[in-house]
Coordinates of C-alpha atoms in Angstrom, one line a residue:
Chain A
X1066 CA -59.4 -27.0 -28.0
X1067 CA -62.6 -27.6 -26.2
X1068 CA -64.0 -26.2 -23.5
X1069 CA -64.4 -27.8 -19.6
X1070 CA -67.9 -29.3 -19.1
X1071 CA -69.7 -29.7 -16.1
X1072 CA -72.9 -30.9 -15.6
X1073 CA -75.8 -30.9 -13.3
X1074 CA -79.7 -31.0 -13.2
X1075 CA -82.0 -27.8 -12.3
X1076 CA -83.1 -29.0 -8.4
X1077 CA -86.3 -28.8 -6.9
X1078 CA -85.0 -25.8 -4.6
X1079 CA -83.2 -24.3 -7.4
X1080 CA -86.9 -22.5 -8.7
X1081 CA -88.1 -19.6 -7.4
X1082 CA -91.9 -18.7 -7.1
X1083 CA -92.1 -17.9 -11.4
X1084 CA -91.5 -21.7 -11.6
X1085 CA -88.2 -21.1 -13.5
X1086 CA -84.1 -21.3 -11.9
X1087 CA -83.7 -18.3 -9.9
X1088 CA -81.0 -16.0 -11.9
X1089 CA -78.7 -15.8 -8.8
X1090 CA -78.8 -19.8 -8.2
X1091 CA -77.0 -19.6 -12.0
X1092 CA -73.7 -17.8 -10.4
X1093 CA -73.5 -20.6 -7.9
X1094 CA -73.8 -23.0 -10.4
X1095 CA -71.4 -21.8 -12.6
X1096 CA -68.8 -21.1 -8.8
X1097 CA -69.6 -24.8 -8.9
X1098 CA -68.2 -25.5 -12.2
X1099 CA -65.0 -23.2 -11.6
X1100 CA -64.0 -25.3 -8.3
X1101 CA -64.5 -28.5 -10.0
X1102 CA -62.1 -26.6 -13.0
X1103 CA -59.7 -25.3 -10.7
X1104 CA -59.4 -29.2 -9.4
X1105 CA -58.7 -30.2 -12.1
X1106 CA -56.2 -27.7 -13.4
X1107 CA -54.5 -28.3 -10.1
X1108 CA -55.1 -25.4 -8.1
X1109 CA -58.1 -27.1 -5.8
X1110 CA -59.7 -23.9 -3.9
X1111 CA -59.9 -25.5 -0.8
X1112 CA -55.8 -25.8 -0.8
X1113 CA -55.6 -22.3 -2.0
X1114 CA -57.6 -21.0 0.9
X1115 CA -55.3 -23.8 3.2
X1116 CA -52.3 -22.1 2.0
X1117 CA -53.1 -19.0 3.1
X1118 CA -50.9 -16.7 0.5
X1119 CA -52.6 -16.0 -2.9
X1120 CA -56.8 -15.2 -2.9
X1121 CA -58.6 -15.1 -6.1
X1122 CA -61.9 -12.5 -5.3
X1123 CA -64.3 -11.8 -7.9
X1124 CA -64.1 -8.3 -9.4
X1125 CA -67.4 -8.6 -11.2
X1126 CA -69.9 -11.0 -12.3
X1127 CA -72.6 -11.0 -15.4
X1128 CA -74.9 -13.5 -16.8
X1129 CA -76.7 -13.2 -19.9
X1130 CA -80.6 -15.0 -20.0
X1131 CA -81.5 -16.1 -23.3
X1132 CA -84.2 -18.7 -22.4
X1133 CA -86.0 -20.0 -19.1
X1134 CA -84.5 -22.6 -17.4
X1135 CA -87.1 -25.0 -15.9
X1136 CA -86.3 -27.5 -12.8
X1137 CA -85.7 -31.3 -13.5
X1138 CA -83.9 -30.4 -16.7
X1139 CA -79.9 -31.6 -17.6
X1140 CA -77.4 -28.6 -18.4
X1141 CA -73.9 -28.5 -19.3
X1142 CA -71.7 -25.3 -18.4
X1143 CA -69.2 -25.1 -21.2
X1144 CA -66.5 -23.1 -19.3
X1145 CA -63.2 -21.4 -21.1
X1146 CA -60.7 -18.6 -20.1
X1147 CA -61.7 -15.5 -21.7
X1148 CA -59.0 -13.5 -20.9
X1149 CA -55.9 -13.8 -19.2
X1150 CA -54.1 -10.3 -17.7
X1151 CA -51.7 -9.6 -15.6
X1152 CA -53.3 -9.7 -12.2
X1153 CA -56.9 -11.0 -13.6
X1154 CA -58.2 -14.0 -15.4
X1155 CA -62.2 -14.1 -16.4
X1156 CA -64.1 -17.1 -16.7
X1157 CA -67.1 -17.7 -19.6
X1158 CA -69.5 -20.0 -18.6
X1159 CA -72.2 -21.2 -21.2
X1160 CA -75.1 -23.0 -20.1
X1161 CA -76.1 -25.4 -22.6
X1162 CA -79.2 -27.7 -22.4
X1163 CA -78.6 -30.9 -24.3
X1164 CA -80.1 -30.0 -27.6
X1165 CA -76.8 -27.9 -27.6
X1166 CA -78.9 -24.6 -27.5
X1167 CA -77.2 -21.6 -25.5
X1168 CA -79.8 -20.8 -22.3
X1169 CA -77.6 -18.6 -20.8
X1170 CA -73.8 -16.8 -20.4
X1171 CA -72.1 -15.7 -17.7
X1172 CA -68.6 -14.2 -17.3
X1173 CA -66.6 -14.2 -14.0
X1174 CA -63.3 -12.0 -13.0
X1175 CA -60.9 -13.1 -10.6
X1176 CA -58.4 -10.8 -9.4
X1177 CA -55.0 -12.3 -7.8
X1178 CA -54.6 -10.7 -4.4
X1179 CA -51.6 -11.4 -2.1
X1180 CA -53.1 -11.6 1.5
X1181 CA -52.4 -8.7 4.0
X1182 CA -51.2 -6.6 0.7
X1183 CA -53.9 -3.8 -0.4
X1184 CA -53.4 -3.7 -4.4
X1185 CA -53.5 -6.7 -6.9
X1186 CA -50.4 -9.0 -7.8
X1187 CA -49.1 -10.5 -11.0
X1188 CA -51.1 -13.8 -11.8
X1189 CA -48.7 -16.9 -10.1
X1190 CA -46.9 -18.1 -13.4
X1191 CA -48.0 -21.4 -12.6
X1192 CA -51.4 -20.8 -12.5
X1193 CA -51.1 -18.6 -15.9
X1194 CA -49.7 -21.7 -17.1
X1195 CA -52.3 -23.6 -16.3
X1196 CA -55.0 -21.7 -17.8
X1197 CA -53.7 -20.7 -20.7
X1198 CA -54.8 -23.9 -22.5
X1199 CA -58.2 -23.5 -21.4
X1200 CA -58.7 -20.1 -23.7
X1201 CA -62.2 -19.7 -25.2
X1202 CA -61.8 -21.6 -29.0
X1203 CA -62.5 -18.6 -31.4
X1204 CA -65.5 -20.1 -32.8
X1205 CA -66.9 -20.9 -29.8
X1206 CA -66.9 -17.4 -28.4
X1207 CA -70.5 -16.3 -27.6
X1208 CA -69.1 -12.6 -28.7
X1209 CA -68.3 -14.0 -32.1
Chain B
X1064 CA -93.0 -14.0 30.4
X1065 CA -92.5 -12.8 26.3
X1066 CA -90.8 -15.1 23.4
X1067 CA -88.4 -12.8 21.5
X1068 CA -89.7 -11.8 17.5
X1069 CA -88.2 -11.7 14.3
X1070 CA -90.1 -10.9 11.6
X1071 CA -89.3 -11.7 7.8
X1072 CA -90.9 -11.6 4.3
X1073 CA -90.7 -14.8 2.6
X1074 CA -88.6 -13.6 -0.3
X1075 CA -89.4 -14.5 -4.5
X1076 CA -86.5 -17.3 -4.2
X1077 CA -87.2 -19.1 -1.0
X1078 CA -90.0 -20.6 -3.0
X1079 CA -89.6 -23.8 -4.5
X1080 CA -90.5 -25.5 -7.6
X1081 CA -94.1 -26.6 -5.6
X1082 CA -95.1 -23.2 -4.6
X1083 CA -94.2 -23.2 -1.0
X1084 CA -91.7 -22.0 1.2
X1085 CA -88.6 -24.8 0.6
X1086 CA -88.3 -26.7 4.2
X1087 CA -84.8 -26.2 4.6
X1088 CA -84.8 -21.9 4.3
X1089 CA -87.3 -22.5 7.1
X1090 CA -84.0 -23.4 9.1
X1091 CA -81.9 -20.5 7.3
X1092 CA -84.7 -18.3 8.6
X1093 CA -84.2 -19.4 12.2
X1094 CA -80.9 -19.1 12.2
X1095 CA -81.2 -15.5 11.3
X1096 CA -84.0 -14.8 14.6
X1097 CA -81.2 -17.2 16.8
X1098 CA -78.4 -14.5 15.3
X1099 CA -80.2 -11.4 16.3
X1100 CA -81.4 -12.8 19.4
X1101 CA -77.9 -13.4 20.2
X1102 CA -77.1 -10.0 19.2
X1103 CA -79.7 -8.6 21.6
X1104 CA -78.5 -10.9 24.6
X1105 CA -75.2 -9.5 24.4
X1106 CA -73.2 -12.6 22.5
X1107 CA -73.3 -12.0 18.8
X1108 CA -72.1 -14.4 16.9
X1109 CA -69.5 -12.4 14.8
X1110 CA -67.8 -11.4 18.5
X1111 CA -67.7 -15.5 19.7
X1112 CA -66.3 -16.1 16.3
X1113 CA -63.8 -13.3 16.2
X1114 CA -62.6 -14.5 19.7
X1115 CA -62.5 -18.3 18.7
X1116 CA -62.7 -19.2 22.3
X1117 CA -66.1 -20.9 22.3
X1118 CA -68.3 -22.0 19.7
X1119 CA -71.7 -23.0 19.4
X1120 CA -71.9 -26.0 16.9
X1121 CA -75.5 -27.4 16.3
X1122 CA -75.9 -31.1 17.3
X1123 CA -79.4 -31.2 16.2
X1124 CA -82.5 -29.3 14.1
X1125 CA -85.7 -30.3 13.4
X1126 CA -88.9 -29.1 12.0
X1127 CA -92.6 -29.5 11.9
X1128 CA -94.9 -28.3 8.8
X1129 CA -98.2 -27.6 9.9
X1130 CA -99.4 -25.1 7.1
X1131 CA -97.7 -24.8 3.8
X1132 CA -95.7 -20.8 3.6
X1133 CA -96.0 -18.9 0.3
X1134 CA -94.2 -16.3 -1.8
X1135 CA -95.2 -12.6 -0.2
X1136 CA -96.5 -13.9 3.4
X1137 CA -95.2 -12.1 6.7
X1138 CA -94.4 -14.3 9.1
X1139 CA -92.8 -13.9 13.0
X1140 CA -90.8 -16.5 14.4
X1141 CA -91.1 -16.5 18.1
X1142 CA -88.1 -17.8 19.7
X1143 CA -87.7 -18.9 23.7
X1144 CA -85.4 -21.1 25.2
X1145 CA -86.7 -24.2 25.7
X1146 CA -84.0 -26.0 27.6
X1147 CA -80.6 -24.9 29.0
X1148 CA -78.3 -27.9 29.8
X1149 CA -75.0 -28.9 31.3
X1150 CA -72.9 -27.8 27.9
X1151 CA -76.0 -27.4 25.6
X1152 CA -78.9 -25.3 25.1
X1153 CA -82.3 -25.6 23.0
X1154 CA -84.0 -23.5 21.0
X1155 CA -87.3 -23.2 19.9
X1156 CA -88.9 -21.4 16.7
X1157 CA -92.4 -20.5 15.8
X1158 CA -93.8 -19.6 12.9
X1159 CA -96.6 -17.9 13.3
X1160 CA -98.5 -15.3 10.7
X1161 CA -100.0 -12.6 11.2
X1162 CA -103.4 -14.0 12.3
X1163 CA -101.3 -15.8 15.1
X1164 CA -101.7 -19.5 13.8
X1165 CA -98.7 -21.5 13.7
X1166 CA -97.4 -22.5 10.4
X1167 CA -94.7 -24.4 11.8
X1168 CA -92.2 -25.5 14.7
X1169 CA -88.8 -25.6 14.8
X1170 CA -86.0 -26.6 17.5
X1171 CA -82.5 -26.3 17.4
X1172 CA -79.6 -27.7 20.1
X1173 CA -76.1 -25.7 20.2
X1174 CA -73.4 -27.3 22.2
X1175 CA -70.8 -25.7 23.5
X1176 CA -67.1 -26.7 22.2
X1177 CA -63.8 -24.8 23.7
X1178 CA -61.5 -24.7 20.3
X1179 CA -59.1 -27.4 19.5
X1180 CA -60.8 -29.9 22.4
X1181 CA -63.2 -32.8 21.2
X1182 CA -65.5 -33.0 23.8
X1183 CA -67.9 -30.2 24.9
X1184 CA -67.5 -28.0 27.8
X1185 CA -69.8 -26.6 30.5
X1186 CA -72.1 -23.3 29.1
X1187 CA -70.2 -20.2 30.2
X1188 CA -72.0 -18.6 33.1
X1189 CA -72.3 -15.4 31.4
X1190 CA -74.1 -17.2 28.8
X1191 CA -76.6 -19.1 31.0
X1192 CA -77.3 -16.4 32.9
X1193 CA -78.5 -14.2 29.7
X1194 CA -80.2 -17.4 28.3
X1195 CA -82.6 -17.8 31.7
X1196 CA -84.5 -15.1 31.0
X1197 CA -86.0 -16.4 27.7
X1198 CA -86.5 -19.5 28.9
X1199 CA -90.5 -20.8 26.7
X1200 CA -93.4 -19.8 28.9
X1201 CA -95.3 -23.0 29.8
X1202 CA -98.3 -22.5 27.9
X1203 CA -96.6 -21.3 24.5
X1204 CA -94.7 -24.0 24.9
X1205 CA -96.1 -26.5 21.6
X1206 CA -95.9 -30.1 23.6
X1207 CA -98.1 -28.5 25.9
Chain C
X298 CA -84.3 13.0 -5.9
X299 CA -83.8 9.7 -3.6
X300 CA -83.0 6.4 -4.3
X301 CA -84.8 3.6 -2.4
X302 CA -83.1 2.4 0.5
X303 CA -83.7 -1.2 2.1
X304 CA -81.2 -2.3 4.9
X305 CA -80.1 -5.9 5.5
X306 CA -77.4 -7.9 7.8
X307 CA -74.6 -10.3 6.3
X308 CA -76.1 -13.6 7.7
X309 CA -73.5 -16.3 9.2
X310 CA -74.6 -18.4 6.3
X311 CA -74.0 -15.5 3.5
X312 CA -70.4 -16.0 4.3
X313 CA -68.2 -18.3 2.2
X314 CA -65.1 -20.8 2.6
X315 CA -63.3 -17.4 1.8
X316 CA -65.0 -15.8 4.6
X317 CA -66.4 -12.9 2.8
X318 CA -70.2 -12.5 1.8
X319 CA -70.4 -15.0 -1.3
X320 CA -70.6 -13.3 -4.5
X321 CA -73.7 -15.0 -5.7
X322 CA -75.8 -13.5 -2.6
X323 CA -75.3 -10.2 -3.4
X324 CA -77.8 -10.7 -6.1
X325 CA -80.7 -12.4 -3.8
X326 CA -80.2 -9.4 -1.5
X327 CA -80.4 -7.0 -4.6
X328 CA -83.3 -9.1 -5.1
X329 CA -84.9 -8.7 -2.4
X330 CA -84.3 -5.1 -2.5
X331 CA -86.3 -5.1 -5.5
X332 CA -89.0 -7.1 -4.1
X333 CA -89.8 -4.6 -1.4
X334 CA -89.3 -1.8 -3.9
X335 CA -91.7 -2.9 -6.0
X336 CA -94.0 -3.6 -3.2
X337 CA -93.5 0.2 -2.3
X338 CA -94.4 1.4 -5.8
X339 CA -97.6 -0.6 -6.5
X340 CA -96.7 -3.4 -7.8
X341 CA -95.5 -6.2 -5.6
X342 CA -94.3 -9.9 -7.1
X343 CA -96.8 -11.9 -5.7
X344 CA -99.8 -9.8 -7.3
X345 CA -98.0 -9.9 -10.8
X346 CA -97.5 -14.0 -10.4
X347 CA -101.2 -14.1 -9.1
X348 CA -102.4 -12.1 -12.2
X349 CA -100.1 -14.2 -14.9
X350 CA -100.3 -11.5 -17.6
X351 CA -97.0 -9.3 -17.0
X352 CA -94.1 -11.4 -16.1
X353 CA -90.5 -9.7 -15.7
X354 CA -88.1 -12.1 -16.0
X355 CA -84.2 -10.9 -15.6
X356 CA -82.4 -10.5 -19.1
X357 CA -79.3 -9.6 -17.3
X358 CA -77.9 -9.1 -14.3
X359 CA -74.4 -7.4 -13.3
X360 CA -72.1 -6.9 -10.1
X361 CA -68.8 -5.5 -9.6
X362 CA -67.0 -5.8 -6.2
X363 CA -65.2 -3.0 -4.7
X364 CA -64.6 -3.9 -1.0
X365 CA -65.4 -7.6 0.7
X366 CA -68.3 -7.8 2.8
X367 CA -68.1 -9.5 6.0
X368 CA -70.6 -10.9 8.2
X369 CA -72.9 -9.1 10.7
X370 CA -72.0 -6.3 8.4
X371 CA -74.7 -3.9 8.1
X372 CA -75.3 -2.5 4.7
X373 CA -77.7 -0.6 2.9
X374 CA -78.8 -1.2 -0.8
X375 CA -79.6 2.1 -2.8
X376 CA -82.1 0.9 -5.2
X377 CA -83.0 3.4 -8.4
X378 CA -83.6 2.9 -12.2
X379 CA -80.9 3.6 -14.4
X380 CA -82.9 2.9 -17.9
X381 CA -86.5 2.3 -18.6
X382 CA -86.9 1.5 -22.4
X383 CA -90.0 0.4 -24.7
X384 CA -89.9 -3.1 -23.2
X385 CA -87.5 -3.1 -20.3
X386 CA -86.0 -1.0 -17.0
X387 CA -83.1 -1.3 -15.5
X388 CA -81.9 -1.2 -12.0
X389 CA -78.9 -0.2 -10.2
X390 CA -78.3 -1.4 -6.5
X391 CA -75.2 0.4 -4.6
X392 CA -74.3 -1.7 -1.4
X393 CA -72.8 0.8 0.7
X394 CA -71.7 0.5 4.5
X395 CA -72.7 3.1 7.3
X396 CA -69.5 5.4 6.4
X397 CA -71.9 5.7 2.8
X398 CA -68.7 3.8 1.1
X399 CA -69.7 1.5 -1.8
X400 CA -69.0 -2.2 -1.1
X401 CA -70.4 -3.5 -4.4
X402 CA -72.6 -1.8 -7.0
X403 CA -75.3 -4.3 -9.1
X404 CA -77.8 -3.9 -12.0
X405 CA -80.5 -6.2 -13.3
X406 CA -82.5 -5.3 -16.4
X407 CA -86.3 -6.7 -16.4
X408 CA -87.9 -7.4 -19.8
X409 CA -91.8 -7.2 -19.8
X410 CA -92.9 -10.4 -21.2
X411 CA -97.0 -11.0 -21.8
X412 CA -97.7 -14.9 -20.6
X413 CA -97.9 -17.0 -23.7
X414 CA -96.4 -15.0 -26.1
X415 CA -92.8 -15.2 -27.0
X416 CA -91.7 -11.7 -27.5
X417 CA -91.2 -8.8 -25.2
X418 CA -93.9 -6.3 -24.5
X419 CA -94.4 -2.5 -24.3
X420 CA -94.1 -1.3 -20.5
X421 CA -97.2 -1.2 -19.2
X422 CA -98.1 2.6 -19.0
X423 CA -98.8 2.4 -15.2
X424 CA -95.3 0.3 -14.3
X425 CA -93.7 2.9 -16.5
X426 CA -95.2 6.2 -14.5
X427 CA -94.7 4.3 -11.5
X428 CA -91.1 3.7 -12.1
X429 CA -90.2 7.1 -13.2
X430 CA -89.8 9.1 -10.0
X431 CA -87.4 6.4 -9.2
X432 CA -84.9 7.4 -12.2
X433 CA -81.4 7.6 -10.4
X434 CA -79.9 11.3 -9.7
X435 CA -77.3 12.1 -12.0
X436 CA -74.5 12.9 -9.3
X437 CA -75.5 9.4 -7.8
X438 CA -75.0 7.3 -10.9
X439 CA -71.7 5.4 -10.3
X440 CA -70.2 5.6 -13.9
X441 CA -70.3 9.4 -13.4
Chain D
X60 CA -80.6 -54.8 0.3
X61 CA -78.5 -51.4 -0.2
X62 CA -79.4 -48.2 0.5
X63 CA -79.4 -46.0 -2.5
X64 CA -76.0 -44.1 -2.6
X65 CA -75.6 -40.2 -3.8
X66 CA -72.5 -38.1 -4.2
X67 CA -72.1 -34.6 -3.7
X68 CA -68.6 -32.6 -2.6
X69 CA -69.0 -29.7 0.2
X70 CA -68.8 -26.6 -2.1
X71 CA -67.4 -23.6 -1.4
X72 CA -70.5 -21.5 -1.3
X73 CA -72.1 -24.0 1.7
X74 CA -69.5 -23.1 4.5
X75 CA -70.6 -20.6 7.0
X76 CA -69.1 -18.1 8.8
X77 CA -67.7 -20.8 11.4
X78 CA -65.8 -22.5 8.4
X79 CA -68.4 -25.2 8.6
X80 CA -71.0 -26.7 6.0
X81 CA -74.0 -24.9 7.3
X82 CA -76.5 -27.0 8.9
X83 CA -79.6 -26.0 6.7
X84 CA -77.9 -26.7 3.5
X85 CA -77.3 -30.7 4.6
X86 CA -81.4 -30.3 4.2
X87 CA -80.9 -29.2 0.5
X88 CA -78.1 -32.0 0.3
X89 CA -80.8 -34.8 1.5
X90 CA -83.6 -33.2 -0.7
X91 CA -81.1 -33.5 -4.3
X92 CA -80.6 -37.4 -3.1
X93 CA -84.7 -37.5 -1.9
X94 CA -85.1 -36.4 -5.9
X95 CA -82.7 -38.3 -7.5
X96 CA -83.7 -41.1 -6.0
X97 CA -87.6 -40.8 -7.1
X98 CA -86.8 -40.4 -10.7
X99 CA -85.2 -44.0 -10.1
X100 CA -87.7 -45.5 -8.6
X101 CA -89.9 -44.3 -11.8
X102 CA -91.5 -41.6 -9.5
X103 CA -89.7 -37.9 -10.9
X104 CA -90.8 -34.9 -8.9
X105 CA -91.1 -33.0 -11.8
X106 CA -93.2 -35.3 -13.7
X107 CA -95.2 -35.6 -10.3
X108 CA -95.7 -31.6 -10.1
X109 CA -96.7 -31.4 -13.7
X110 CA -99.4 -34.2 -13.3
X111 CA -100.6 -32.3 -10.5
X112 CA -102.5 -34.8 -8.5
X113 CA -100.7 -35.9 -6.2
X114 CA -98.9 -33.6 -3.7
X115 CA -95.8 -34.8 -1.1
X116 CA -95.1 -32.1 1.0
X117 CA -92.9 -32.7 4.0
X118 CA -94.1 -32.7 7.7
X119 CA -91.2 -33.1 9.3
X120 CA -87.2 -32.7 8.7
X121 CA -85.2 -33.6 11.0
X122 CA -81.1 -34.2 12.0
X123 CA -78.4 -35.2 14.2
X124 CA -74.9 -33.4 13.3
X125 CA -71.9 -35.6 14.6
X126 CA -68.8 -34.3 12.9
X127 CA -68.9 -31.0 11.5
X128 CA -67.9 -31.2 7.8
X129 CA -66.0 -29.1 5.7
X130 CA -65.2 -27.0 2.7
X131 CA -64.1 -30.0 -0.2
X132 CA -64.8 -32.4 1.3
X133 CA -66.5 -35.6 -0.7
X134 CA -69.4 -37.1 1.1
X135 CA -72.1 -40.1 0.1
X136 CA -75.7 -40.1 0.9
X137 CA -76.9 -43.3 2.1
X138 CA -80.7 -43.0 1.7
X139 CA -82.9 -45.9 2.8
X140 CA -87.0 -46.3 3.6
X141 CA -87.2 -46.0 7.4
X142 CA -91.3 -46.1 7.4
X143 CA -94.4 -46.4 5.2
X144 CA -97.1 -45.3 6.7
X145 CA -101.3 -45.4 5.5
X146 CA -100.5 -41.9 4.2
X147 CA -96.9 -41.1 4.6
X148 CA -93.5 -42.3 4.0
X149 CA -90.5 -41.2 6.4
X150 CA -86.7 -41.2 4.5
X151 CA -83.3 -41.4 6.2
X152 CA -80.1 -40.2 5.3
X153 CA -76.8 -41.0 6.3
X154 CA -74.3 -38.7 5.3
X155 CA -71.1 -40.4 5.0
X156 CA -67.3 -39.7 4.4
X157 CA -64.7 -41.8 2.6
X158 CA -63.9 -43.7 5.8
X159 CA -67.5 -45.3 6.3
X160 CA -68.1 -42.4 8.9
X161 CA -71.4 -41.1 9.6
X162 CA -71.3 -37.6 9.9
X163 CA -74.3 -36.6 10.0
X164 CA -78.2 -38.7 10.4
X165 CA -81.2 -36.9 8.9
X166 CA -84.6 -37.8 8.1
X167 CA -87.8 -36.6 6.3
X168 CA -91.1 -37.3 6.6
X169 CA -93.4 -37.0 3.4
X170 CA -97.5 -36.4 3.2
X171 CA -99.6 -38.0 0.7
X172 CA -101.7 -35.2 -0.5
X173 CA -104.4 -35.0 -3.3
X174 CA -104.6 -31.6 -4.3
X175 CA -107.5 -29.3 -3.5
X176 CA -108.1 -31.7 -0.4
X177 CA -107.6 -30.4 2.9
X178 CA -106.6 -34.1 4.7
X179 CA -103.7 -36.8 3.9
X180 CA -105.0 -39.6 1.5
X181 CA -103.4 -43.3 1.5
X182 CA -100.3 -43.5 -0.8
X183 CA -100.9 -44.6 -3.9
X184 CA -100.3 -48.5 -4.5
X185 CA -97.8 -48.1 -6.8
X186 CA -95.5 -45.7 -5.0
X187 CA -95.9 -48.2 -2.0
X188 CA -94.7 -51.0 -4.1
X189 CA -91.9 -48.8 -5.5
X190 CA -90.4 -47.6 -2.1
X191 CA -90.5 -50.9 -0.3
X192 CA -87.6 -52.5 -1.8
X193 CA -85.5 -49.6 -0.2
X194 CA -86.7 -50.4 3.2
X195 CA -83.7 -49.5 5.8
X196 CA -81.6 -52.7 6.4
X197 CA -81.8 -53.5 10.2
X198 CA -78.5 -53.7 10.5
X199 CA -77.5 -50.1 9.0
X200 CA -80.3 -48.7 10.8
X201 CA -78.4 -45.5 13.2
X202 CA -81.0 -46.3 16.0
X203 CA -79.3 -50.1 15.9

């Protein structure tokens, strides 16, 4: 099992006035990489939010910053299923430079809502489905 | 005759990875002086949007860059009206610090669309009439 | 005992494809919060940058969502210090709306790094006295 | 001759409130092709920022919006040459869908600056001679 990559290169606007990536610009990086997963898995956001029925907030967000991320340079997000509950799925996203060296970790939860209802639903079997061969490889896990 | 002022901090992460203020938050910055000088002519944006009847696409931005902006300066953006049109309006931004020297110019045209037709639609009344009184005095005017 | 308060708008452009304030913002805002707090308490950014002897780069950051934020919104972020250690604080941001509910709740832990050297630092003695009143009231803290 | 092509896809996090990309992030759009583009014309801005010498701030932004685009949607940027100047080069961008259609025209103009000088210096020969093969063709030209 390996993870999903995505990469993408640290942009000139990306740096804030320390001269290293702004730690908020990381979340929308790794947002970035869960569209392009979600594509690819099948469940495109942008036909989610068409159809109108299921929403997938986030319930929390955390990044861990091991080392300073400078602009012009290459990364890969690694990104794997954590876990997968019954109305909740998080998201690990490792950001790797290309000596393969960790730079930083961040976890997402998305909670399935059912719109105009208050509380959470069950996770569409479908889209547990669809994750479920994505789940972080033991080894891999940055817990571990 | 007075332009309308917003005032703002440029923030730690509107820096980019040269030092100065990136170009394009310039523009998010006037957007936020054009939102709360809508607010304070009685047509917020959240209220035009909730109603869905009209909207007020831009058609076209641009910028000048007279002095570079840094991390930590307090800037006001003056904003007047500097033309009001059949189905349009433009609006014009200062930047100007606290010594009163202008940093930079910016404009911004907003046409007005009536939901689901394709061509644009004469500027509500209402709307022109609250517009008129911000029109740019002649001598702040910068092609003057 | 007060926590720092610093007040902001949801900006038309804070809003994502979802319609809600995107996720990722919530931490420049927290940031900003923190810029201005600092400010307020002697030691604002752009001095520390100027200097180049202290920097404070994030180790973490952390956000969990209670209620979507919309725009035009007006919210308040209550800014206190849940942790100062040998080497690092740690803040704690509560978004909270006019009826003092808590939309989202954020922390960010700052390591004191000297420039040049690869390990973390003591506190400077002054940052630490400085941040001190600012320790958040017990009833306050969210995980009570 | 071809304009130099550049891909991006509308993310989620660039909508606005209006369901729209928002008109300031096209500006970060054309400033990721702007510095793609260098690197391949042997010019990286990074590499330029770390030498230090030269400086190539923008004057000017500026751009037309035809068709508003939305979330997910897969746009290229066409970016060509449109002037060299003594001192200054000006960039256009054609922002383009699937179909061939523009929907959206912008252009940048960039200052040759030495640093510590307070005036424009003439563009270094070999950046000349690296940006004139991308001259616009006349044909593609929007003002045709």
């Amino acid at each position: 099992v390996k993870p999903y990559s995505y990469e993408f290169t640290v942009a000139f606007h990306e740096v804030d006035a320390a001269g290293i990536m702004f730690f908020a610009h990381l979340f929308g990086r790794a947002h970035d990489a869960y569209e392009s997963f979600m594509s690819l898995i099948g469940f495109p956001l942008e036909q989610i939010l068409r159809e109108g029925i299921h929403l997938l907030p986030l319930a929390r967000a955390e990044a861990d910053y091991h080392v300073p991320v400078r602009h012009g340079e290459r990364l890969d997000i690694w990104l794997c299923v954590s876990a997968i509950g019954r109305s909740s799925f998080t998201l690990h996203y490792r950001f790797a430079d290309k000596k393969g060296r960790a730079r930083a970790d961040a976890r997402t939860v998305h909670v399935n809502m059912v719109a105009g209802a208050a509380a959470s639903a069950p996770l569409p079997e479908a889209l547990r489905r669809a994750l479920e061969p994505w789940l972080c490889p033991r080894r891999w896990t940055p817990e571990d």
